[in-house]
Amino acid sequence: MKLYIGNKNYSSWSMRPWLLMTQLGMQFEEVKLSLDFREGSVFKTTIARVSPAARVPVLVDDDGFTVWDSLAILEYLAERFPANRVWPQEMRHRARARSLCAEMHSGFVALRNHCPMNIEASLPEIGPRVIEEQPDLRRDLQRIEDMWREQLDAAGGPFLFGDFCAADAFYAPVCSRIRTYALPVSKPVHAYVERIFALPAMRQWVDAALAEGEFLEKDEPYRHRPSPAE
């Protein structure tokens, strides 16, 4: 299998299937493309050959079958590799995990807009300011706080449904945002964030993100491109 992804520092949607596949031991080849949406760019021409949506992530199975969109990829992997336990085993737990992933997939717009994923950055001064200025962001963060605490209490930890699964992979970019912007969360939620960052696959992703050295201005609402002297 091949998994086409964008920059590890910025591409939250790419992180989700990559983290799941790596943590659960699925073998695949990574094809990383710099997120350049200009017509004629390497990104545009390469990704258009494998996906009609022309966005990442894209999974290409070993027979050439293509699946795009992170949630569709997770569902495909769950059926392709049932022994890897992409979803919780119990029916209602699976339904709840899918509900959480679907909510992330379609919601939390304020969190995405005001706190884009940026693993390399440390912006603790930004989080409190945007939380104060943006009521929609406060609501998003409170929903995540309530959701995670409820699931962690129900499952008894260490992850949202006990063992690591698709739901944890789907919310890993939120963990990154909490760290980057020093977003205020409770001790149980902070501890969950730290457990996600302690995962071997997450450490591998973070190390690669820190080594990229690319600065994409469209993903940097709070910083300017460093000059050569910087």
mmCIF file of C-alpha atoms in Angstrom:
data_model
loop_
_atom_site.group_PDB
_atom_site.id
_atom_site.type_symbol
_atom_site.label_atom_id
_atom_site.label_comp_id
_atom_site.label_asym_id
_atom_site.label_seq_id
_atom_site.Cartn_x
_atom_site.Cartn_y
_atom_site.Cartn_z
ATOM 1 C CA MET A 1 0.000 0.000 0.000
ATOM 2 C CA LYS A 2 0.976 3.612 -0.543
ATOM 3 C CA LEU A 3 -0.246 6.512 1.574
ATOM 4 C CA TYR A 4 -0.001 9.976 0.009
ATOM 5 C CA ILE A 5 0.300 12.707 2.637
ATOM 6 C CA GLY A 6 1.149 16.403 2.940
ATOM 7 C CA ASN A 7 3.626 18.214 5.168
ATOM 8 C CA LYS A 8 3.794 16.530 8.552
ATOM 9 C CA ASN A 9 4.081 19.862 10.307
ATOM 10 C CA TYR A 10 0.772 21.166 8.973
ATOM 11 C CA SER A 11 -1.354 18.382 7.465
ATOM 12 C CA SER A 12 -3.730 17.260 10.202
ATOM 13 C CA TRP A 13 -5.814 15.158 7.812
ATOM 14 C CA SER A 14 -2.701 13.291 6.670
ATOM 15 C CA MET A 15 -1.710 12.566 10.250
ATOM 16 C CA ARG A 16 -4.857 10.595 11.009
ATOM 17 C CA PRO A 17 -4.464 7.527 8.749
ATOM 18 C CA TRP A 18 -0.654 7.633 8.954
ATOM 19 C CA LEU A 19 -0.718 7.539 12.757
ATOM 20 C CA LEU A 20 -3.284 4.752 12.846
ATOM 21 C CA MET A 21 -1.473 2.598 10.288
ATOM 22 C CA THR A 22 1.923 3.098 11.890
ATOM 23 C CA GLN A 23 0.783 2.547 15.469
ATOM 24 C CA LEU A 24 -1.179 -0.591 14.534
ATOM 25 C CA GLY A 25 1.692 -2.041 12.523
ATOM 26 C CA MET A 26 0.249 -1.881 9.004
ATOM 27 C CA GLN A 27 2.912 -1.943 6.314
ATOM 28 C CA PHE A 28 2.807 0.880 3.749
ATOM 29 C CA GLU A 29 4.967 3.184 1.678
ATOM 30 C CA GLU A 30 4.758 6.876 2.520
ATOM 31 C CA VAL A 31 4.599 9.376 -0.337
ATOM 32 C CA LYS A 32 4.978 12.866 1.102
ATOM 33 C CA LEU A 33 4.166 15.928 -0.980
ATOM 34 C CA SER A 34 4.638 19.562 -0.054
ATOM 35 C CA LEU A 35 1.238 21.267 0.195
ATOM 36 C CA ASP A 36 1.328 23.510 -2.859
ATOM 37 C CA PHE A 37 -2.124 24.013 -4.377
ATOM 38 C CA ARG A 38 -1.005 26.160 -7.316
ATOM 39 C CA GLU A 39 -1.959 24.852 -10.732
ATOM 40 C CA GLY A 40 0.884 22.874 -12.252
ATOM 41 C CA SER A 41 2.677 22.293 -8.938
ATOM 42 C CA VAL A 42 4.250 18.913 -8.148
ATOM 43 C CA PHE A 43 1.568 18.417 -5.507
ATOM 44 C CA LYS A 44 -1.296 19.131 -7.904
ATOM 45 C CA THR A 45 -0.001 17.030 -10.762
ATOM 46 C CA THR A 46 1.010 14.086 -8.573
ATOM 47 C CA ILE A 47 -2.098 13.849 -6.432
ATOM 48 C CA ALA A 48 -4.441 14.352 -9.402
ATOM 49 C CA ARG A 49 -3.080 11.113 -10.875
ATOM 50 C CA VAL A 50 -4.330 9.081 -7.894
ATOM 51 C CA SER A 51 -7.375 10.964 -6.587
ATOM 52 C CA PRO A 52 -10.217 12.828 -8.316
ATOM 53 C CA ALA A 53 -10.496 15.006 -5.206
ATOM 54 C CA ALA A 54 -6.827 16.038 -5.653
ATOM 55 C CA ARG A 55 -6.249 16.309 -1.904
ATOM 56 C CA VAL A 56 -4.407 14.329 0.746
ATOM 57 C CA PRO A 57 -4.530 11.824 2.288
ATOM 58 C CA VAL A 58 -4.947 9.170 -0.378
ATOM 59 C CA LEU A 59 -4.474 5.440 0.135
ATOM 60 C CA VAL A 60 -3.527 3.305 -2.861
ATOM 61 C CA ASP A 61 -3.794 -0.402 -2.166
ATOM 62 C CA ASP A 62 -1.293 -2.870 -3.612
ATOM 63 C CA ASP A 63 -3.592 -3.670 -6.563
ATOM 64 C CA GLY A 64 -3.974 0.031 -7.430
ATOM 65 C CA PHE A 65 -7.375 0.534 -5.778
ATOM 66 C CA THR A 66 -7.611 4.092 -4.443
ATOM 67 C CA VAL A 67 -9.376 5.429 -1.355
ATOM 68 C CA TRP A 68 -9.391 9.133 -0.515
ATOM 69 C CA ASP A 69 -10.649 11.075 2.516
ATOM 70 C CA SER A 70 -9.293 10.189 5.945
ATOM 71 C CA LEU A 71 -12.515 8.721 7.314
ATOM 72 C CA ALA A 72 -13.067 6.533 4.251
ATOM 73 C CA ILE A 73 -9.462 5.334 4.530
ATOM 74 C CA LEU A 74 -9.978 4.302 8.162
ATOM 75 C CA GLU A 75 -13.137 2.389 7.295
ATOM 76 C CA TYR A 76 -11.375 0.640 4.418
ATOM 77 C CA LEU A 77 -8.483 -0.347 6.670
ATOM 78 C CA ALA A 78 -10.886 -1.687 9.291
ATOM 79 C CA GLU A 79 -12.378 -4.070 6.734
ATOM 80 C CA ARG A 80 -9.083 -4.860 5.005
ATOM 81 C CA PHE A 81 -7.286 -5.694 8.282
ATOM 82 C CA PRO A 82 -9.903 -6.813 10.833
ATOM 83 C CA ALA A 83 -7.267 -8.298 13.158
ATOM 84 C CA ASN A 84 -5.722 -4.847 13.674
ATOM 85 C CA ARG A 85 -8.788 -3.584 15.555
ATOM 86 C CA VAL A 86 -9.149 -0.166 13.962
ATOM 87 C CA TRP A 87 -12.460 0.242 15.813
ATOM 88 C CA PRO A 88 -13.526 -0.978 19.281
ATOM 89 C CA GLN A 89 -14.817 -4.541 19.342
ATOM 90 C CA GLU A 90 -18.137 -3.947 21.087
ATOM 91 C CA MET A 91 -20.929 -2.766 18.774
ATOM 92 C CA ARG A 92 -22.040 0.276 20.775
ATOM 93 C CA HIS A 93 -18.473 1.326 21.413
ATOM 94 C CA ARG A 94 -17.828 1.175 17.663
ATOM 95 C CA ALA A 95 -20.890 3.291 17.021
ATOM 96 C CA ARG A 96 -19.767 5.849 19.599
ATOM 97 C CA ALA A 97 -16.231 5.926 18.212
ATOM 98 C CA ARG A 98 -17.600 6.490 14.718
ATOM 99 C CA SER A 99 -19.828 9.267 16.051
ATOM 100 C CA LEU A 100 -16.816 11.014 17.576
ATOM 101 C CA CYS A 101 -14.837 10.710 14.346
ATOM 102 C CA ALA A 102 -17.734 12.000 12.259
ATOM 103 C CA GLU A 103 -18.110 14.977 14.604
ATOM 104 C CA MET A 104 -14.428 15.803 14.150
ATOM 105 C CA HIS A 105 -14.709 15.297 10.413
ATOM 106 C CA SER A 106 -17.528 17.796 9.978
ATOM 107 C CA GLY A 107 -17.178 20.128 12.956
ATOM 108 C CA PHE A 108 -14.855 22.187 15.145
ATOM 109 C CA VAL A 109 -14.481 24.830 12.448
ATOM 110 C CA ALA A 110 -13.397 27.534 14.884
ATOM 111 C CA LEU A 111 -10.650 25.335 16.277
ATOM 112 C CA ARG A 112 -9.394 24.577 12.773
ATOM 113 C CA ASN A 113 -9.485 28.215 11.667
ATOM 114 C CA HIS A 114 -8.023 29.880 14.729
ATOM 115 C CA CYS A 115 -5.596 27.150 15.810
ATOM 116 C CA PRO A 116 -4.299 25.386 12.683
ATOM 117 C CA MET A 117 -2.015 22.435 13.341
ATOM 118 C CA ASN A 118 1.597 23.537 13.530
ATOM 119 C CA ILE A 119 3.789 21.014 15.324
ATOM 120 C CA GLU A 120 7.020 22.967 15.019
ATOM 121 C CA ALA A 121 5.591 26.184 16.449
ATOM 122 C CA SER A 122 5.256 27.133 20.102
ATOM 123 C CA LEU A 123 2.593 29.841 20.443
ATOM 124 C CA PRO A 124 1.469 29.828 24.089
ATOM 125 C CA GLU A 125 0.629 33.536 23.917
ATOM 126 C CA ILE A 126 -1.857 32.968 21.086
ATOM 127 C CA GLY A 127 -4.129 30.410 22.750
ATOM 128 C CA PRO A 128 -5.388 32.562 25.651
ATOM 129 C CA ARG A 129 -5.951 35.512 23.321
ATOM 130 C CA VAL A 130 -8.009 33.660 20.730
ATOM 131 C CA ILE A 131 -9.932 31.821 23.455
ATOM 132 C CA GLU A 132 -10.873 35.212 24.892
ATOM 133 C CA GLU A 133 -11.752 36.727 21.518
ATOM 134 C CA GLN A 134 -13.562 33.811 19.861
ATOM 135 C CA PRO A 135 -16.685 32.404 21.568
ATOM 136 C CA ASP A 136 -16.992 29.675 18.909
ATOM 137 C CA LEU A 137 -13.519 28.479 19.792
ATOM 138 C CA ARG A 138 -14.440 28.366 23.481
ATOM 139 C CA ARG A 139 -17.434 26.202 22.597
ATOM 140 C CA ASP A 140 -15.305 23.879 20.468
ATOM 141 C CA LEU A 141 -12.761 23.450 23.240
ATOM 142 C CA GLN A 142 -15.445 22.847 25.862
ATOM 143 C CA ARG A 143 -17.061 20.194 23.663
ATOM 144 C CA ILE A 144 -13.725 18.418 23.281
ATOM 145 C CA GLU A 145 -13.094 18.639 27.021
ATOM 146 C CA ASP A 146 -16.508 17.156 27.807
ATOM 147 C CA MET A 147 -16.256 14.466 25.126
ATOM 148 C CA TRP A 148 -12.803 13.265 26.090
ATOM 149 C CA ARG A 149 -13.474 13.237 29.832
ATOM 150 C CA GLU A 150 -16.686 11.289 29.345
ATOM 151 C CA GLN A 151 -14.961 8.687 27.181
ATOM 152 C CA LEU A 152 -11.885 8.406 29.378
ATOM 153 C CA ASP A 153 -14.083 7.915 32.443
ATOM 154 C CA ALA A 154 -16.227 5.315 30.671
ATOM 155 C CA ALA A 155 -13.281 3.384 29.252
ATOM 156 C CA GLY A 156 -10.991 3.752 32.236
ATOM 157 C CA GLY A 157 -8.230 4.900 29.880
ATOM 158 C CA PRO A 158 -5.577 5.065 28.762
ATOM 159 C CA PHE A 159 -7.245 6.046 25.461
ATOM 160 C CA LEU A 160 -10.758 7.091 24.483
ATOM 161 C CA PHE A 161 -12.012 3.520 24.156
ATOM 162 C CA GLY A 162 -9.416 1.758 26.272
ATOM 163 C CA ASP A 163 -7.003 0.565 23.600
ATOM 164 C CA PHE A 164 -5.715 2.924 20.929
ATOM 165 C CA CYS A 165 -8.100 3.037 17.963
ATOM 166 C CA ALA A 166 -9.330 5.205 15.083
ATOM 167 C CA ALA A 167 -10.928 7.736 17.438
ATOM 168 C CA ASP A 168 -7.574 8.507 19.068
ATOM 169 C CA ALA A 169 -5.921 8.859 15.659
ATOM 170 C CA PHE A 170 -8.664 11.224 14.556
ATOM 171 C CA TYR A 171 -8.194 13.515 17.557
ATOM 172 C CA ALA A 172 -4.381 13.408 17.632
ATOM 173 C CA PRO A 173 -4.142 16.687 15.650
ATOM 174 C CA VAL A 174 -6.299 18.321 18.330
ATOM 175 C CA CYS A 175 -3.761 17.145 20.905
ATOM 176 C CA SER A 176 -1.116 18.903 18.849
ATOM 177 C CA ARG A 177 -3.148 22.114 18.776
ATOM 178 C CA ILE A 178 -3.597 22.019 22.547
ATOM 179 C CA ARG A 179 0.170 21.827 22.918
ATOM 180 C CA THR A 180 1.087 24.443 20.297
ATOM 181 C CA TYR A 181 -1.326 27.099 21.554
ATOM 182 C CA ALA A 182 -1.323 26.177 25.265
ATOM 183 C CA LEU A 183 -5.103 25.787 25.176
ATOM 184 C CA PRO A 184 -6.548 25.464 28.677
ATOM 185 C CA VAL A 185 -7.715 21.927 29.485
ATOM 186 C CA SER A 186 -8.256 19.895 32.635
ATOM 187 C CA LYS A 187 -5.625 17.611 34.151
ATOM 188 C CA PRO A 188 -7.255 14.407 32.820
ATOM 189 C CA VAL A 189 -7.381 15.843 29.298
ATOM 190 C CA HIS A 190 -3.817 17.104 29.538
ATOM 191 C CA ALA A 191 -2.708 13.650 30.670
ATOM 192 C CA TYR A 192 -4.475 12.126 27.660
ATOM 193 C CA VAL A 193 -2.664 14.566 25.349
ATOM 194 C CA GLU A 194 0.648 13.478 26.849
ATOM 195 C CA ARG A 195 -0.212 9.801 26.344
ATOM 196 C CA ILE A 196 -0.940 10.469 22.671
ATOM 197 C CA PHE A 197 2.412 12.226 22.307
ATOM 198 C CA ALA A 198 4.151 9.308 24.004
ATOM 199 C CA LEU A 199 2.969 6.853 21.353
ATOM 200 C CA PRO A 200 5.902 5.566 19.242
ATOM 201 C CA ALA A 201 4.073 6.463 16.027
ATOM 202 C CA MET A 202 3.324 9.978 17.271
ATOM 203 C CA ARG A 203 6.945 10.512 18.282
ATOM 204 C CA GLN A 204 8.007 9.379 14.823
ATOM 205 C CA TRP A 205 5.582 11.808 13.136
ATOM 206 C CA VAL A 206 6.654 14.715 15.354
ATOM 207 C CA ASP A 207 10.360 14.080 14.762
ATOM 208 C CA ALA A 208 9.774 14.087 11.006
ATOM 209 C CA ALA A 209 7.666 17.252 11.229
ATOM 210 C CA LEU A 210 10.398 19.050 13.149
ATOM 211 C CA ALA A 211 12.961 18.020 10.535
ATOM 212 C CA GLU A 212 10.998 19.325 7.538
ATOM 213 C CA GLY A 213 12.145 22.930 7.669
ATOM 214 C CA GLU A 214 9.389 24.155 5.340
ATOM 215 C CA PHE A 215 7.439 27.328 6.088
ATOM 216 C CA LEU A 216 4.024 27.483 4.405
ATOM 217 C CA GLU A 217 2.709 31.000 4.802
ATOM 218 C CA LYS A 218 -0.930 30.077 4.190
ATOM 219 C CA ASP A 219 -0.736 27.820 7.272
ATOM 220 C CA GLU A 220 0.974 30.456 9.424
ATOM 221 C CA PRO A 221 -1.575 33.063 10.546
ATOM 222 C CA TYR A 222 0.534 34.144 13.539
ATOM 223 C CA ARG A 223 4.118 34.125 12.251
ATOM 224 C CA HIS A 224 6.094 35.536 9.332
ATOM 225 C CA ARG A 225 8.546 33.679 7.134
ATOM 226 C CA PRO A 226 11.929 33.739 8.846
ATOM 227 C CA SER A 227 14.640 35.702 7.083
ATOM 228 C CA PRO A 228 17.944 33.949 6.266
ATOM 229 C CA ALA A 229 19.502 35.659 9.288
ATOM 230 C CA GLU A 230 16.912 34.108 11.572
#
